[in-house]
PDB file of C-alpha atoms in Angstrom:
ATOM      1  CA  MET U   1       2.693 -12.197 -13.179  1.00 47.00           C
ATOM      2  CA  SER U   2       1.715 -11.311 -16.724  1.00 52.00           C
ATOM      3  CA  GLY U   3      -1.231  -8.918 -16.850  1.00 79.00           C
ATOM      4  CA  LEU U   4      -1.310  -8.783 -13.042  1.00 91.00           C
ATOM      5  CA  ALA U   5       1.689  -6.589 -12.356  1.00 91.00           C
ATOM      6  CA  PHE U   6      -0.560  -3.612 -11.684  1.00 94.00           C
ATOM      7  CA  ARG U   7      -4.074  -3.219 -10.299  1.00 96.00           C
ATOM      8  CA  ARG U   8      -6.898  -2.823 -12.791  1.00 96.00           C
ATOM      9  CA  VAL U   9     -10.126  -1.529 -11.249  1.00 96.00           C
ATOM     10  CA  GLU U  10     -13.205  -1.981 -13.406  1.00 94.00           C
ATOM     11  CA  PRO U  11     -16.958  -1.892 -12.683  1.00 93.00           C
ATOM     12  CA  GLU U  12     -18.457  -5.027 -11.169  1.00 95.00           C
ATOM     13  CA  ILE U  13     -21.904  -6.135 -12.277  1.00 96.00           C
ATOM     14  CA  LEU U  14     -23.278  -6.752  -8.781  1.00 94.00           C
ATOM     15  CA  ASP U  15     -22.734  -3.117  -7.830  1.00 91.00           C
ATOM     16  CA  GLN U  16     -25.005  -2.041 -10.684  1.00 92.00           C
ATOM     17  CA  LEU U  17     -27.950  -4.351  -9.913  1.00 92.00           C
ATOM     18  CA  SER U  18     -30.894  -3.614  -7.648  1.00 91.00           C
ATOM     19  CA  GLU U  19     -31.120  -5.380  -4.295  1.00 88.00           C
ATOM     20  CA  GLN U  20     -33.944  -7.680  -5.418  1.00 90.00           C
ATOM     21  CA  ASP U  21     -32.619  -8.524  -8.873  1.00 95.00           C
ATOM     22  CA  PRO U  22     -32.512 -12.364  -9.086  1.00 95.00           C
ATOM     23  CA  ARG U  23     -28.975 -12.248 -10.480  1.00 96.00           C
ATOM     24  CA  ALA U  24     -27.885 -10.104  -7.537  1.00 95.00           C
ATOM     25  CA  VAL U  25     -29.539 -12.439  -5.047  1.00 94.00           C
ATOM     26  CA  GLY U  26     -27.796 -15.393  -6.663  1.00 96.00           C
ATOM     27  CA  SER U  27     -24.445 -13.640  -6.695  1.00 95.00           C
ATOM     28  CA  ARG U  28     -24.658 -12.714  -3.017  1.00 92.00           C
ATOM     29  CA  ARG U  29     -25.355 -16.389  -2.333  1.00 93.00           C
ATOM     30  CA  ASP U  30     -22.273 -17.308  -4.388  1.00 94.00           C
ATOM     31  CA  LEU U  31     -20.181 -14.848  -2.386  1.00 92.00           C
ATOM     32  CA  LYS U  32     -20.891 -16.792   0.786  1.00 91.00           C
ATOM     33  CA  TRP U  33     -19.313 -19.856  -0.819  1.00 92.00           C
ATOM     34  CA  ILE U  34     -16.405 -17.796  -2.110  1.00 93.00           C
ATOM     35  CA  ASN U  35     -15.714 -16.588   1.427  1.00 91.00           C
ATOM     36  CA  VAL U  36     -15.618 -20.230   2.497  1.00 92.00           C
ATOM     37  CA  ILE U  37     -13.251 -21.186  -0.343  1.00 92.00           C
ATOM     38  CA  MET U  38     -10.977 -18.285   0.549  1.00 91.00           C
ATOM     39  CA  THR U  39     -11.171 -19.223   4.276  1.00 93.00           C
ATOM     40  CA  GLN U  40     -11.906 -15.560   4.935  1.00 93.00           C
ATOM     41  CA  ALA U  41     -13.643 -16.013   8.286  1.00 94.00           C
ATOM     42  CA  PRO U  42     -10.811 -17.800  10.126  1.00 95.00           C
ATOM     43  CA  ILE U  43      -8.233 -15.495   8.541  1.00 96.00           C
ATOM     44  CA  ALA U  44     -10.139 -12.334   9.479  1.00 96.00           C
ATOM     45  CA  ALA U  45     -10.992 -13.571  12.980  1.00 96.00           C
ATOM     46  CA  GLY U  46      -7.337 -14.361  13.645  1.00 96.00           C
ATOM     47  CA  LEU U  47      -6.274 -10.919  12.472  1.00 96.00           C
ATOM     48  CA  LEU U  48      -8.906  -9.217  14.610  1.00 96.00           C
ATOM     49  CA  ARG U  49      -7.978 -11.159  17.734  1.00 94.00           C
ATOM     50  CA  GLY U  50      -4.307 -10.398  17.262  1.00 93.00           C
ATOM     51  CA  SER U  51      -4.713  -6.702  16.498  1.00 93.00           C
ATOM     52  CA  LEU U  52      -6.217  -5.346  19.715  1.00 92.00           C
ATOM     53  CA  VAL U  53      -4.797  -5.276  23.200  1.00 88.00           C
ATOM     54  CA  LYS U  54      -8.262  -5.398  24.760  1.00 93.00           C
ATOM     55  CA  PRO U  55     -11.693  -6.357  23.397  1.00 95.00           C
ATOM     56  CA  PRO U  56     -13.389  -3.571  21.438  1.00 96.00           C
ATOM     57  CA  LYS U  57     -16.651  -1.993  22.466  1.00 96.00           C
ATOM     58  CA  ARG U  58     -17.524  -0.338  19.133  1.00 97.00           C
ATOM     59  CA  ILE U  59     -16.854  -1.781  15.670  1.00 97.00           C
ATOM     60  CA  LEU U  60     -17.608  -0.367  12.230  1.00 97.00           C
ATOM     61  CA  GLU U  61     -17.696  -2.696   9.240  1.00 98.00           C
ATOM     62  CA  ILE U  62     -17.600  -0.906   5.882  1.00 97.00           C
ATOM     63  CA  GLY U  63     -19.090  -2.652   2.863  1.00 95.00           C
ATOM     64  CA  ALA U  64     -20.940  -4.976   5.218  1.00 94.00           C
ATOM     65  CA  GLY U  65     -23.413  -6.457   2.723  1.00 90.00           C
ATOM     66  CA  ASP U  66     -26.106  -8.567   4.358  1.00 90.00           C
ATOM     67  CA  GLY U  67     -24.112  -9.094   7.547  1.00 92.00           C
ATOM     68  CA  THR U  68     -23.571 -12.840   7.153  1.00 92.00           C
ATOM     69  CA  PHE U  69     -19.786 -12.576   7.071  1.00 94.00           C
ATOM     70  CA  MET U  70     -19.689 -10.516  10.241  1.00 96.00           C
ATOM     71  CA  VAL U  71     -22.010 -13.022  11.895  1.00 96.00           C
ATOM     72  CA  LYS U  72     -19.386 -15.696  11.236  1.00 95.00           C
ATOM     73  CA  LEU U  73     -16.720 -13.486  12.784  1.00 96.00           C
ATOM     74  CA  ALA U  74     -18.924 -12.603  15.753  1.00 97.00           C
ATOM     75  CA  ARG U  75     -19.510 -16.272  16.526  1.00 96.00           C
ATOM     76  CA  ARG U  76     -15.757 -16.790  16.698  1.00 96.00           C
ATOM     77  CA  LEU U  77     -15.094 -13.636  18.696  1.00 96.00           C
ATOM     78  CA  ALA U  78     -18.120 -13.299  21.004  1.00 95.00           C
ATOM     79  CA  PRO U  79     -16.794 -15.619  23.758  1.00 94.00           C
ATOM     80  CA  HIS U  80     -14.152 -12.963  24.484  1.00 94.00           C
ATOM     81  CA  TRP U  81     -15.635  -9.868  22.836  1.00 96.00           C
ATOM     82  CA  ARG U  82     -18.820  -9.195  24.796  1.00 95.00           C
ATOM     83  CA  ASP U  83     -21.437  -6.437  24.591  1.00 95.00           C
ATOM     84  CA  VAL U  84     -20.118  -5.100  21.290  1.00 97.00           C
ATOM     85  CA  ASP U  85     -21.866  -2.177  19.588  1.00 97.00           C
ATOM     86  CA  LEU U  86     -21.624  -2.971  15.865  1.00 97.00           C
ATOM     87  CA  VAL U  87     -22.338  -0.603  12.972  1.00 97.00           C
ATOM     88  CA  LEU U  88     -22.791  -2.244   9.573  1.00 97.00           C
ATOM     89  CA  LEU U  89     -22.308   0.230   6.727  1.00 97.00           C
ATOM     90  CA  ASP U  90     -23.378  -0.464   3.149  1.00 95.00           C
ATOM     91  CA  ARG U  91     -24.831   1.445   0.205  1.00 92.00           C
ATOM     92  CA  GLN U  92     -27.772  -0.949   0.161  1.00 89.00           C
ATOM     93  CA  HIS U  93     -30.022  -2.078   2.973  1.00 89.00           C
ATOM     94  CA  LEU U  94     -29.269  -5.806   2.981  1.00 88.00           C
ATOM     95  CA  LEU U  95     -29.123  -6.876   6.622  1.00 90.00           C
ATOM     96  CA  SER U  96     -31.302  -9.973   6.927  1.00 86.00           C
ATOM     97  CA  ASP U  97     -33.590 -10.766   9.846  1.00 89.00           C
ATOM     98  CA  GLU U  98     -31.547 -13.918  10.425  1.00 90.00           C
ATOM     99  CA  SER U  99     -28.305 -11.965  10.781  1.00 92.00           C
ATOM    100  CA  PHE U 100     -29.952  -9.394  13.045  1.00 92.00           C
ATOM    101  CA  ALA U 101     -31.223 -12.165  15.310  1.00 95.00           C
ATOM    102  CA  ALA U 102     -27.850 -13.927  15.289  1.00 95.00           C
ATOM    103  CA  PHE U 103     -26.075 -10.822  16.594  1.00 96.00           C
ATOM    104  CA  GLY U 104     -28.679 -10.435  19.310  1.00 95.00           C
ATOM    105  CA  ALA U 105     -28.218 -14.044  20.399  1.00 96.00           C
ATOM    106  CA  LEU U 106     -24.504 -13.346  20.806  1.00 96.00           C
ATOM    107  CA  GLY U 107     -25.155 -10.291  22.958  1.00 96.00           C
ATOM    108  CA  TRP U 108     -24.037  -7.835  20.278  1.00 97.00           C
ATOM    109  CA  THR U 109     -26.027  -4.701  19.426  1.00 96.00           C
ATOM    110  CA  VAL U 110     -26.183  -4.109  15.674  1.00 96.00           C
ATOM    111  CA  ARG U 111     -27.137  -0.958  13.787  1.00 95.00           C
ATOM    112  CA  PRO U 112     -27.312  -1.030   9.986  1.00 95.00           C
ATOM    113  CA  VAL U 113     -26.463   2.228   8.211  1.00 95.00           C
ATOM    114  CA  GLN U 114     -27.306   2.733   4.549  1.00 95.00           C
ATOM    115  CA  ALA U 115     -24.882   5.295   3.128  1.00 95.00           C
ATOM    116  CA  ASP U 116     -21.982   5.845   0.782  1.00 96.00           C
ATOM    117  CA  VAL U 117     -18.779   5.035   2.630  1.00 96.00           C
ATOM    118  CA  PHE U 118     -17.149   8.388   1.825  1.00 95.00           C
ATOM    119  CA  ASP U 119     -20.208  10.346   2.914  1.00 94.00           C
ATOM    120  CA  TYR U 120     -20.283   8.431   6.179  1.00 95.00           C
ATOM    121  CA  VAL U 121     -16.616   8.656   7.177  1.00 93.00           C
ATOM    122  CA  GLU U 122     -16.294  12.282   6.104  1.00 90.00           C
ATOM    123  CA  ARG U 123     -19.575  13.708   7.378  1.00 88.00           C
ATOM    124  CA  SER U 124     -20.971  11.522  10.127  1.00 84.00           C
ATOM    125  CA  ALA U 125     -20.575  12.654  13.716  1.00 81.00           C
ATOM    126  CA  ASP U 126     -20.422   8.964  14.723  1.00 80.00           C
ATOM    127  CA  ARG U 127     -16.646   8.637  14.704  1.00 81.00           C
ATOM    128  CA  ASP U 128     -15.578   7.028  17.976  1.00 89.00           C
ATOM    129  CA  PHE U 129     -14.795   3.406  17.106  1.00 96.00           C
ATOM    130  CA  ASP U 130     -12.282   0.948  18.531  1.00 96.00           C
ATOM    131  CA  LEU U 131     -12.021  -0.925  15.243  1.00 97.00           C
ATOM    132  CA  VAL U 132     -12.917  -0.519  11.576  1.00 97.00           C
ATOM    133  CA  THR U 133     -12.927  -3.619   9.392  1.00 98.00           C
ATOM    134  CA  ALA U 134     -13.625  -4.535   5.778  1.00 98.00           C
ATOM    135  CA  ASN U 135     -13.873  -7.769   3.810  1.00 97.00           C
ATOM    136  CA  LEU U 136     -13.616  -7.927  -0.005  1.00 96.00           C
ATOM    137  CA  PHE U 137     -14.456  -4.228  -0.223  1.00 97.00           C
ATOM    138  CA  LEU U 138     -11.337  -2.102  -0.728  1.00 98.00           C
ATOM    139  CA  HIS U 139     -10.572  -3.521  -4.167  1.00 97.00           C
ATOM    140  CA  HIS U 140     -13.577  -1.655  -5.569  1.00 97.00           C
ATOM    141  CA  PHE U 141     -11.641   1.623  -5.302  1.00 97.00           C
ATOM    142  CA  ASP U 142      -8.667   3.050  -7.157  1.00 97.00           C
ATOM    143  CA  ASP U 143      -5.561   4.158  -5.282  1.00 97.00           C
ATOM    144  CA  GLU U 144      -6.615   7.802  -5.048  1.00 97.00           C
ATOM    145  CA  GLU U 145      -9.952   6.845  -3.533  1.00 97.00           C
ATOM    146  CA  LEU U 146      -8.301   4.447  -1.110  1.00 98.00           C
ATOM    147  CA  GLY U 147      -5.900   7.138   0.036  1.00 96.00           C
ATOM    148  CA  ARG U 148      -8.868   9.405   0.709  1.00 96.00           C
ATOM    149  CA  LEU U 149     -10.726   6.632   2.561  1.00 97.00           C
ATOM    150  CA  PHE U 150      -7.705   5.654   4.657  1.00 96.00           C
ATOM    151  CA  ALA U 151      -7.124   9.258   5.723  1.00 94.00           C
ATOM    152  CA  ARG U 152     -10.596   9.299   7.303  1.00 94.00           C
ATOM    153  CA  VAL U 153     -10.535   5.773   8.717  1.00 95.00           C
ATOM    154  CA  ALA U 154      -7.244   6.523  10.461  1.00 94.00           C
ATOM    155  CA  GLU U 155      -8.978   9.366  12.292  1.00 93.00           C
ATOM    156  CA  ILE U 156     -12.037   7.492  13.562  1.00 94.00           C
ATOM    157  CA  ALA U 157     -10.464   4.297  14.949  1.00 95.00           C
ATOM    158  CA  PRO U 158      -7.055   3.187  16.253  1.00 95.00           C
ATOM    159  CA  VAL U 159      -7.194  -0.157  14.423  1.00 96.00           C
ATOM    160  CA  PHE U 160      -8.152  -1.035  10.862  1.00 97.00           C
ATOM    161  CA  VAL U 161      -8.265  -4.615   9.551  1.00 98.00           C
ATOM    162  CA  ALA U 162      -9.026  -5.661   5.966  1.00 98.00           C
ATOM    163  CA  THR U 163      -9.083  -8.947   4.066  1.00 97.00           C
ATOM    164  CA  GLU U 164      -8.967  -8.493   0.297  1.00 97.00           C
ATOM    165  CA  PRO U 165      -8.430 -10.504  -2.893  1.00 97.00           C
ATOM    166  CA  LEU U 166      -4.828 -11.472  -3.503  1.00 97.00           C
ATOM    167  CA  ARG U 167      -3.760 -10.449  -7.008  1.00 97.00           C
ATOM    168  CA  GLY U 168      -1.925 -13.442  -8.464  1.00 97.00           C
ATOM    169  CA  LYS U 169      -2.016 -16.313 -10.936  1.00 96.00           C
ATOM    170  CA  LEU U 170      -3.625 -18.929  -8.679  1.00 96.00           C
ATOM    171  CA  PRO U 171      -6.480 -16.645  -7.545  1.00 96.00           C
ATOM    172  CA  LEU U 172      -7.095 -15.653 -11.176  1.00 96.00           C
ATOM    173  CA  VAL U 173      -7.192 -19.259 -12.391  1.00 96.00           C
ATOM    174  CA  THR U 174      -9.541 -20.169  -9.545  1.00 96.00           C
ATOM    175  CA  ALA U 175     -11.817 -17.218 -10.338  1.00 96.00           C
ATOM    176  CA  HIS U 176     -12.131 -18.474 -13.912  1.00 96.00           C
ATOM    177  CA  MET U 177     -13.239 -21.885 -12.573  1.00 96.00           C
ATOM    178  CA  LEU U 178     -16.134 -20.758 -10.378  1.00 96.00           C
ATOM    179  CA  TRP U 179     -18.570 -22.248 -12.868  1.00 95.00           C
ATOM    180  CA  ALA U 180     -17.674 -25.532 -11.150  1.00 93.00           C
ATOM    181  CA  ILE U 181     -19.563 -24.510  -7.994  1.00 92.00           C
ATOM    182  CA  GLY U 182     -22.537 -23.271  -9.996  1.00 95.00           C
ATOM    183  CA  ALA U 183     -21.688 -19.569  -9.720  1.00 95.00           C
ATOM    184  CA  ASN U 184     -23.840 -17.367 -11.927  1.00 96.00           C
ATOM    185  CA  ASP U 185     -22.650 -15.027 -14.664  1.00 97.00           C
ATOM    186  CA  VAL U 186     -22.458 -12.034 -12.328  1.00 97.00           C
ATOM    187  CA  THR U 187     -20.196 -13.857  -9.896  1.00 96.00           C
ATOM    188  CA  ARG U 188     -17.984 -15.295 -12.629  1.00 96.00           C
ATOM    189  CA  HIS U 189     -17.399 -11.843 -14.114  1.00 97.00           C
ATOM    190  CA  ASP U 190     -16.948 -10.062 -10.800  1.00 96.00           C
ATOM    191  CA  ALA U 191     -14.587 -12.665  -9.350  1.00 96.00           C
ATOM    192  CA  VAL U 192     -12.122 -12.176 -12.195  1.00 97.00           C
ATOM    193  CA  ALA U 193     -12.485  -8.394 -11.925  1.00 97.00           C
ATOM    194  CA  SER U 194     -11.892  -8.619  -8.167  1.00 97.00           C
ATOM    195  CA  VAL U 195      -8.610 -10.484  -8.574  1.00 97.00           C
ATOM    196  CA  ARG U 196      -7.354  -7.999 -11.163  1.00 97.00           C
ATOM    197  CA  ALA U 197      -8.268  -5.165  -8.775  1.00 97.00           C
ATOM    198  CA  GLY U 198      -6.810  -6.984  -5.779  1.00 98.00           C
ATOM    199  CA  PHE U 199      -3.578  -6.362  -3.923  1.00 98.00           C
ATOM    200  CA  ALA U 200      -0.069  -7.738  -3.619  1.00 97.00           C
ATOM    201  CA  GLY U 201       3.122  -6.825  -1.827  1.00 96.00           C
ATOM    202  CA  ARG U 202       2.781  -3.665   0.276  1.00 96.00           C
ATOM    203  CA  GLU U 203       0.332  -1.783  -1.929  1.00 97.00           C
ATOM    204  CA  LEU U 204      -2.202  -1.029   0.803  1.00 97.00           C
ATOM    205  CA  SER U 205       0.507  -0.005   3.261  1.00 96.00           C
ATOM    206  CA  ALA U 206       1.815   2.522   0.734  1.00 96.00           C
ATOM    207  CA  LEU U 207      -1.603   4.213   0.684  1.00 96.00           C
ATOM    208  CA  TRP U 208      -1.987   4.541   4.466  1.00 96.00           C
ATOM    209  CA  PRO U 209      -1.497   8.173   5.594  1.00 93.00           C
ATOM    210  CA  ALA U 210       2.086   8.793   6.618  1.00 87.00           C
ATOM    211  CA  GLY U 211       1.051  11.233   9.309  1.00 78.00           C
ATOM    212  CA  PHE U 212      -0.437   8.470  11.483  1.00 78.00           C
ATOM    213  CA  ARG U 213       2.299   6.734  13.394  1.00 70.00           C
ATOM    214  CA  GLY U 214       1.836   3.086  14.161  1.00 77.00           C
ATOM    215  CA  ARG U 215       2.402  -0.415  12.934  1.00 91.00           C
ATOM    216  CA  LEU U 216       1.399  -1.661   9.493  1.00 94.00           C
ATOM    217  CA  GLN U 217       1.106  -5.342   8.673  1.00 95.00           C
ATOM    218  CA  GLU U 218       0.384  -6.592   5.171  1.00 97.00           C
ATOM    219  CA  GLY U 219       0.834  -9.810   3.263  1.00 97.00           C
ATOM    220  CA  ARG U 220      -0.630 -12.958   1.833  1.00 97.00           C
ATOM    221  CA  ARG U 221      -2.742 -15.181   4.029  1.00 96.00           C
ATOM    222  CA  GLY U 222      -3.734 -18.572   2.688  1.00 94.00           C
ATOM    223  CA  LEU U 223      -4.026 -19.064  -1.061  1.00 95.00           C
ATOM    224  CA  PHE U 224      -6.313 -16.212  -2.047  1.00 96.00           C
ATOM    225  CA  THR U 225      -6.226 -13.437   0.563  1.00 97.00           C
ATOM    226  CA  GLN U 226      -4.221 -10.248   1.009  1.00 98.00           C
ATOM    227  CA  ALA U 227      -4.452  -9.090   4.616  1.00 98.00           C
ATOM    228  CA  PHE U 228      -3.843  -5.580   5.907  1.00 97.00           C
ATOM    229  CA  VAL U 229      -3.718  -4.300   9.491  1.00 97.00           C
ATOM    230  CA  ALA U 230      -3.016  -0.717  10.563  1.00 96.00           C
ATOM    231  CA  ARG U 231      -2.643   0.168  14.229  1.00 95.00           C
ATOM    232  CA  ARG U 232      -1.841   3.437  15.908  1.00 88.00           C
ATOM    233  CA  SER U 233       1.115   3.265  18.249  1.00 72.00           C
ATOM    234  CA  GLU U 234      -1.054   3.322  21.370  1.00 63.00           C
ATOM    235  CA  ALA U 235      -3.194   0.459  19.998  1.00 61.00           C
ATOM    236  CA  ALA U 236      -0.397  -1.821  18.836  1.00 51.00           C
ATOM    237  CA  ALA U 237      -0.756  -5.305  20.257  1.00 47.00           C
ATOM    238  CA  THR U 238       2.216  -6.794  22.018  1.00 38.00           C
TER     239      THR U 238
END
């Protein structure tokens, strides 16, 4: 795995653009297609269903973006997960009216929160969640930052589920070919950066705080996804 043996976290262009920048708008549109290519929604929904003994009442998504990915998950989960109180956390205020309405139609209550993830998990009094989840978000942080984030997440919810880029040759080759779906320059750069900053093996498990007993599950799902699930002992699904 030449050049991919270790994570390499570097700045991504999208994170540096304003919400209304046309390149940012285009890249967020590209990301919806990338989620489809990676089959993220069915992978994440399957992990969520299998990780809780009973349906959650309160969910926190970190790095939620405009909410469209969580809408896809909610549509898969809502028949069994009813009356969910959902908090969508992101540095930017991106939740669209369409996503807000979609959650309402499913019977879910949604509250967008605009804040830095570390500020929120370390300082907010809103800490009583059944589940914290993230999609294509953790790879933005180096190992020290992830260790700090995990220490807080482990305190505020008994279950954490993440779907991240798999660091490997096939994902890297595919990232270099995103021009074929019309992806813009921001997406083409950031996709390659995301793979290089992605995860393999048990790298996320190694960063989870040792003081929290429970069950850790990590590994490749599909062709492009590294999945990670952490459950406290009392929340472990049978």
